[in-house]
Amino acid sequence: MATAVPAERDAVARAFPGAAEDVRLPGVLLRRTGAGCDLLAAGVGPALAAASTATALTAAALDGTPYGLVVSAGIGGGFAPEAPLGSLVVADAITVADLGAETAEGFLPVTELGFGTVTHRPPESLVRVVSEATGARTGTVLTVSTVTGTAARAAGLRARHPRALAEGMEGFGVAEAAAAHGVPVLEIRAISNPVGPRDRAAWRIGDALTALAEAFGKLAPALESWNPHDDQ
């Protein structure tokens, strides 16, 4: 499970009490829990998240113990009113919002330039199981390299991505690494702030971290009930 920063990793770790072992890989520190999952603070931004996740996936594959699922978890901004502060969002589409080119006619995603991809889709059955277990809303989670700080940019993102519920900075990078290894991916965001004008007084980071920890307390039994073959 990949998070951006240690605070998010530690919030997730509260759902997996017991002994944990730190495993150092090149440029990456994994926390191996006794519950059969590994936690990784992959770093901020899609590039570092992709590199860190790929390192962990490669090390596991070379060790003969490949992962069966990658979860990108953290806090993020929510698009009002659909994703209020403290709520949870599970991505049914992980979309990079700013990978492309600005033109006189507007923004062109990299796919319209004839290469690359802009969206990864988690398994539908997994999204459904996790959403039902945690009470999370489902929709598009955008990955951005620059956090939205104005009403104009928020409106522009919603115009291009009308199903967007949240934005973060790592999900697409984690999904790219998972896709390269043929491993399914899931993204979960707890909403800590509204997407729009930057107002730190309105942030509720503590509440979002608590919501994230509570979600992972319900996640393990949900994953046990998930059948990957349902999407085949």
Short mmCIF file of C-alpha atoms in Angstrom, two decimals:
data_model
loop_
_atom_site.label_atom_id
_atom_site.label_comp_id
_atom_site.label_asym_id
_atom_site.label_seq_id
_atom_site.Cartn_x
_atom_site.Cartn_y
_atom_site.Cartn_z
CA MET A 1 0.00 0.00 0.00
CA ALA A 2 1.59 3.24 -1.14
CA THR A 3 1.02 6.58 0.57
CA ALA A 4 2.66 9.92 -0.14
CA VAL A 5 4.07 10.83 3.26
CA PRO A 6 4.76 9.12 6.61
CA ALA A 7 1.69 10.69 8.29
CA GLU A 8 -0.57 8.93 5.79
CA ARG A 9 1.39 5.70 6.11
CA ASP A 10 1.09 5.81 9.90
CA ALA A 11 -2.66 6.44 9.68
CA VAL A 12 -3.03 3.32 7.54
CA ALA A 13 -0.71 1.38 9.84
CA ARG A 14 -3.13 1.90 12.76
CA ALA A 15 -5.44 -0.58 11.06
CA PHE A 16 -2.72 -3.25 11.26
CA PRO A 17 -1.58 -3.44 14.90
CA GLY A 18 1.20 -5.72 15.97
CA ALA A 19 4.85 -6.18 15.18
CA ALA A 20 6.19 -4.56 12.03
CA GLU A 21 9.54 -4.84 10.31
CA ASP A 22 11.23 -2.12 8.28
CA VAL A 23 12.83 -3.33 5.06
CA ARG A 24 15.21 -1.03 3.22
CA LEU A 25 15.28 -1.16 -0.58
CA PRO A 26 17.18 1.17 -2.93
CA GLY A 27 15.70 4.58 -2.19
CA VAL A 28 12.67 3.06 -0.44
CA LEU A 29 11.77 2.03 3.11
CA LEU A 30 9.01 -0.59 3.37
CA ARG A 31 7.13 -1.29 6.58
CA ARG A 32 6.16 -4.98 6.58
CA THR A 33 3.19 -5.64 8.85
CA GLY A 34 2.21 -8.88 10.47
CA ALA A 35 -1.09 -8.75 8.56
CA GLY A 36 0.43 -9.72 5.23
CA CYS A 37 0.66 -6.26 3.66
CA ASP A 38 3.53 -3.85 3.17
CA LEU A 39 3.30 -0.08 3.66
CA LEU A 40 5.31 2.40 1.65
CA ALA A 41 5.55 6.19 1.97
CA ALA A 42 6.30 6.63 -1.73
CA GLY A 43 6.86 10.37 -1.73
CA VAL A 44 5.02 13.40 -3.08
CA GLY A 45 4.12 13.68 -6.75
CA PRO A 46 3.47 11.16 -9.53
CA ALA A 47 7.09 10.71 -10.61
CA LEU A 48 8.49 9.80 -7.18
CA ALA A 49 5.39 7.71 -6.40
CA ALA A 50 5.88 5.73 -9.62
CA ALA A 51 9.59 5.20 -9.01
CA SER A 52 9.15 4.11 -5.39
CA THR A 53 6.25 1.80 -6.17
CA ALA A 54 8.12 0.25 -9.08
CA THR A 55 11.11 -0.42 -6.81
CA ALA A 56 8.93 -2.28 -4.32
CA LEU A 57 7.13 -4.24 -7.04
CA THR A 58 10.37 -5.22 -8.74
CA ALA A 59 12.01 -6.31 -5.48
CA ALA A 60 9.02 -8.50 -4.62
CA ALA A 61 8.94 -10.06 -8.07
CA LEU A 62 12.66 -10.84 -7.99
CA ASP A 63 12.22 -12.37 -4.55
CA GLY A 64 9.54 -14.70 -5.89
CA THR A 65 6.79 -13.10 -3.78
CA PRO A 66 4.99 -10.72 -6.17
CA TYR A 67 2.22 -8.52 -4.90
CA GLY A 68 -1.39 -9.25 -5.82
CA LEU A 69 -2.71 -5.71 -5.37
CA VAL A 70 -1.38 -2.16 -5.00
CA VAL A 71 -3.41 0.37 -3.02
CA SER A 72 -2.63 4.07 -3.32
CA ALA A 73 -3.98 5.65 -0.13
CA GLY A 74 -3.89 9.15 1.24
CA ILE A 75 -5.67 12.42 1.83
CA GLY A 76 -6.64 14.82 -0.91
CA GLY A 77 -8.84 17.62 -2.11
CA GLY A 78 -12.54 17.06 -2.71
CA PHE A 79 -14.78 18.66 -5.30
CA ALA A 80 -17.77 20.23 -3.54
CA PRO A 81 -20.49 19.37 -2.91
CA GLU A 82 -20.07 15.73 -3.95
CA ALA A 83 -17.00 15.04 -1.78
CA PRO A 84 -17.22 17.00 1.49
CA LEU A 85 -14.50 17.27 4.11
CA GLY A 86 -13.93 14.03 6.01
CA SER A 87 -15.58 11.85 3.38
CA LEU A 88 -13.97 8.96 1.53
CA VAL A 89 -13.56 8.49 -2.21
CA VAL A 90 -12.64 5.29 -4.03
CA ALA A 91 -11.49 5.78 -7.60
CA ASP A 92 -13.21 3.93 -10.38
CA ALA A 93 -10.91 5.88 -12.71
CA ILE A 94 -7.42 7.16 -11.85
CA THR A 95 -6.77 9.99 -14.28
CA VAL A 96 -3.79 12.28 -14.71
CA ALA A 97 -5.23 15.76 -15.24
CA ASP A 98 -2.27 17.77 -16.51
CA LEU A 99 -0.27 15.42 -18.76
CA GLY A 100 -0.52 16.88 -22.23
CA ALA A 101 -0.15 20.22 -23.99
CA GLU A 102 -1.66 23.67 -23.72
CA THR A 103 -2.87 25.00 -27.09
CA ALA A 104 -4.71 28.06 -28.34
CA GLU A 105 -7.86 25.94 -28.31
CA GLY A 106 -7.27 24.68 -24.79
CA PHE A 107 -5.67 21.70 -23.05
CA LEU A 108 -4.95 18.52 -25.03
CA PRO A 109 -4.37 15.32 -23.03
CA VAL A 110 -1.43 13.20 -24.06
CA THR A 111 -3.76 10.65 -25.66
CA GLU A 112 -4.96 13.24 -28.18
CA LEU A 113 -1.32 13.89 -29.06
CA GLY A 114 -1.11 10.27 -30.16
CA PHE A 115 0.77 8.55 -27.34
CA GLY A 116 0.56 7.45 -23.72
CA THR A 117 -2.45 6.97 -21.50
CA VAL A 118 -4.23 9.24 -19.05
CA THR A 119 -6.46 6.82 -17.15
CA HIS A 120 -6.12 3.55 -15.27
CA ARG A 121 -9.25 1.73 -14.14
CA PRO A 122 -9.26 -0.36 -10.97
CA PRO A 123 -11.22 -3.64 -11.11
CA GLU A 124 -14.93 -2.84 -11.01
CA SER A 125 -15.73 -5.60 -8.53
CA LEU A 126 -12.97 -4.42 -6.18
CA VAL A 127 -14.21 -0.81 -6.28
CA ARG A 128 -17.72 -2.03 -5.50
CA VAL A 129 -16.63 -4.23 -2.58
CA VAL A 130 -14.46 -1.52 -1.02
CA SER A 131 -17.07 1.18 -1.51
CA GLU A 132 -19.74 -0.94 0.17
CA ALA A 133 -17.45 -1.81 3.07
CA THR A 134 -16.24 1.73 3.76
CA GLY A 135 -19.18 3.86 2.65
CA ALA A 136 -16.94 5.67 0.18
CA ARG A 137 -18.23 7.51 -2.84
CA THR A 138 -16.95 6.28 -6.20
CA GLY A 139 -15.80 8.41 -9.11
CA THR A 140 -12.76 9.77 -10.86
CA VAL A 141 -9.75 10.74 -8.76
CA LEU A 142 -7.48 13.17 -10.58
CA THR A 143 -3.71 13.18 -10.25
CA VAL A 144 -2.07 16.60 -10.51
CA SER A 145 1.51 17.77 -10.21
CA THR A 146 0.37 21.17 -8.94
CA VAL A 147 -2.36 21.30 -6.30
CA THR A 148 -5.35 23.36 -7.38
CA GLY A 149 -5.43 26.75 -5.66
CA THR A 150 -7.97 28.85 -7.58
CA ALA A 151 -11.65 28.65 -8.40
CA ALA A 152 -10.85 29.05 -12.10
CA ARG A 153 -8.61 26.00 -12.20
CA ALA A 154 -11.10 23.95 -10.18
CA ALA A 155 -13.83 24.87 -12.65
CA GLY A 156 -11.57 23.99 -15.56
CA LEU A 157 -10.81 20.58 -14.13
CA ARG A 158 -14.49 19.86 -13.53
CA ALA A 159 -15.32 20.95 -17.08
CA ARG A 160 -12.79 18.46 -18.51
CA HIS A 161 -13.55 15.76 -15.94
CA PRO A 162 -17.22 16.01 -14.89
CA ARG A 163 -17.05 12.77 -12.86
CA ALA A 164 -14.10 13.97 -10.77
CA LEU A 165 -14.64 13.73 -7.02
CA ALA A 166 -11.13 14.32 -5.72
CA GLU A 167 -7.58 15.25 -6.62
CA GLY A 168 -4.28 13.96 -5.29
CA MET A 169 -0.67 13.93 -6.42
CA GLU A 170 0.34 10.26 -6.53
CA GLY A 171 -2.41 7.92 -7.76
CA PHE A 172 -1.56 7.92 -11.45
CA GLY A 173 2.13 7.34 -10.77
CA VAL A 174 1.33 4.38 -8.53
CA ALA A 175 -1.08 3.06 -11.16
CA GLU A 176 1.55 3.35 -13.92
CA ALA A 177 3.98 1.25 -11.89
CA ALA A 178 1.31 -1.32 -11.07
CA ALA A 179 0.24 -1.56 -14.72
CA ALA A 180 3.84 -2.16 -15.81
CA HIS A 181 3.90 -5.19 -13.49
CA GLY A 182 0.43 -6.39 -14.41
CA VAL A 183 -0.85 -5.85 -10.86
CA PRO A 184 -4.34 -4.41 -10.15
CA VAL A 185 -4.49 -1.04 -8.43
CA LEU A 186 -6.91 0.78 -6.15
CA GLU A 187 -6.91 4.40 -4.98
CA ILE A 188 -8.56 5.62 -1.78
CA ARG A 189 -8.65 9.27 -0.71
CA ALA A 190 -9.94 10.83 2.50
CA ILE A 191 -10.94 14.43 1.85
CA SER A 192 -8.95 16.98 3.85
CA ASN A 193 -9.72 20.19 1.92
CA PRO A 194 -11.95 21.53 -0.83
CA VAL A 195 -10.54 21.79 -4.36
CA GLY A 196 -10.41 25.50 -5.16
CA PRO A 197 -9.00 28.67 -3.59
CA ARG A 198 -6.16 27.80 -1.23
CA ASP A 199 -7.39 28.34 2.34
CA ARG A 200 -5.34 26.54 4.96
CA ALA A 201 -7.79 27.52 7.68
CA ALA A 202 -10.36 25.29 5.99
CA TRP A 203 -8.12 22.21 5.92
CA ARG A 204 -9.12 19.27 8.13
CA ILE A 205 -6.06 17.05 7.82
CA GLY A 206 -6.51 15.36 11.21
CA ASP A 207 -10.12 14.45 10.45
CA ALA A 208 -9.09 13.08 7.05
CA LEU A 209 -6.31 10.95 8.54
CA THR A 210 -8.77 9.56 11.08
CA ALA A 211 -11.23 8.72 8.29
CA LEU A 212 -8.44 7.03 6.34
CA ALA A 213 -7.45 4.88 9.34
CA GLU A 214 -11.08 3.90 9.95
CA ALA A 215 -11.49 2.94 6.29
CA PHE A 216 -8.54 0.60 6.43
CA GLY A 217 -9.96 -1.02 9.53
CA LYS A 218 -12.82 -2.18 7.27
CA LEU A 219 -10.67 -2.91 4.23
CA ALA A 220 -9.11 -6.26 5.16
CA PRO A 221 -12.37 -8.25 5.30
CA ALA A 222 -13.50 -6.51 2.10
CA LEU A 223 -10.35 -7.62 0.29
CA GLU A 224 -10.81 -11.17 1.57
CA SER A 225 -14.26 -11.26 -0.02
CA TRP A 226 -13.03 -9.91 -3.36
CA ASN A 227 -12.67 -12.38 -6.21
CA PRO A 228 -10.31 -11.02 -8.91
CA HIS A 229 -11.87 -13.39 -11.44
CA ASP A 230 -15.14 -11.47 -11.25
CA ASP A 231 -13.68 -8.91 -13.68
CA GLN A 232 -12.41 -11.43 -16.21
#
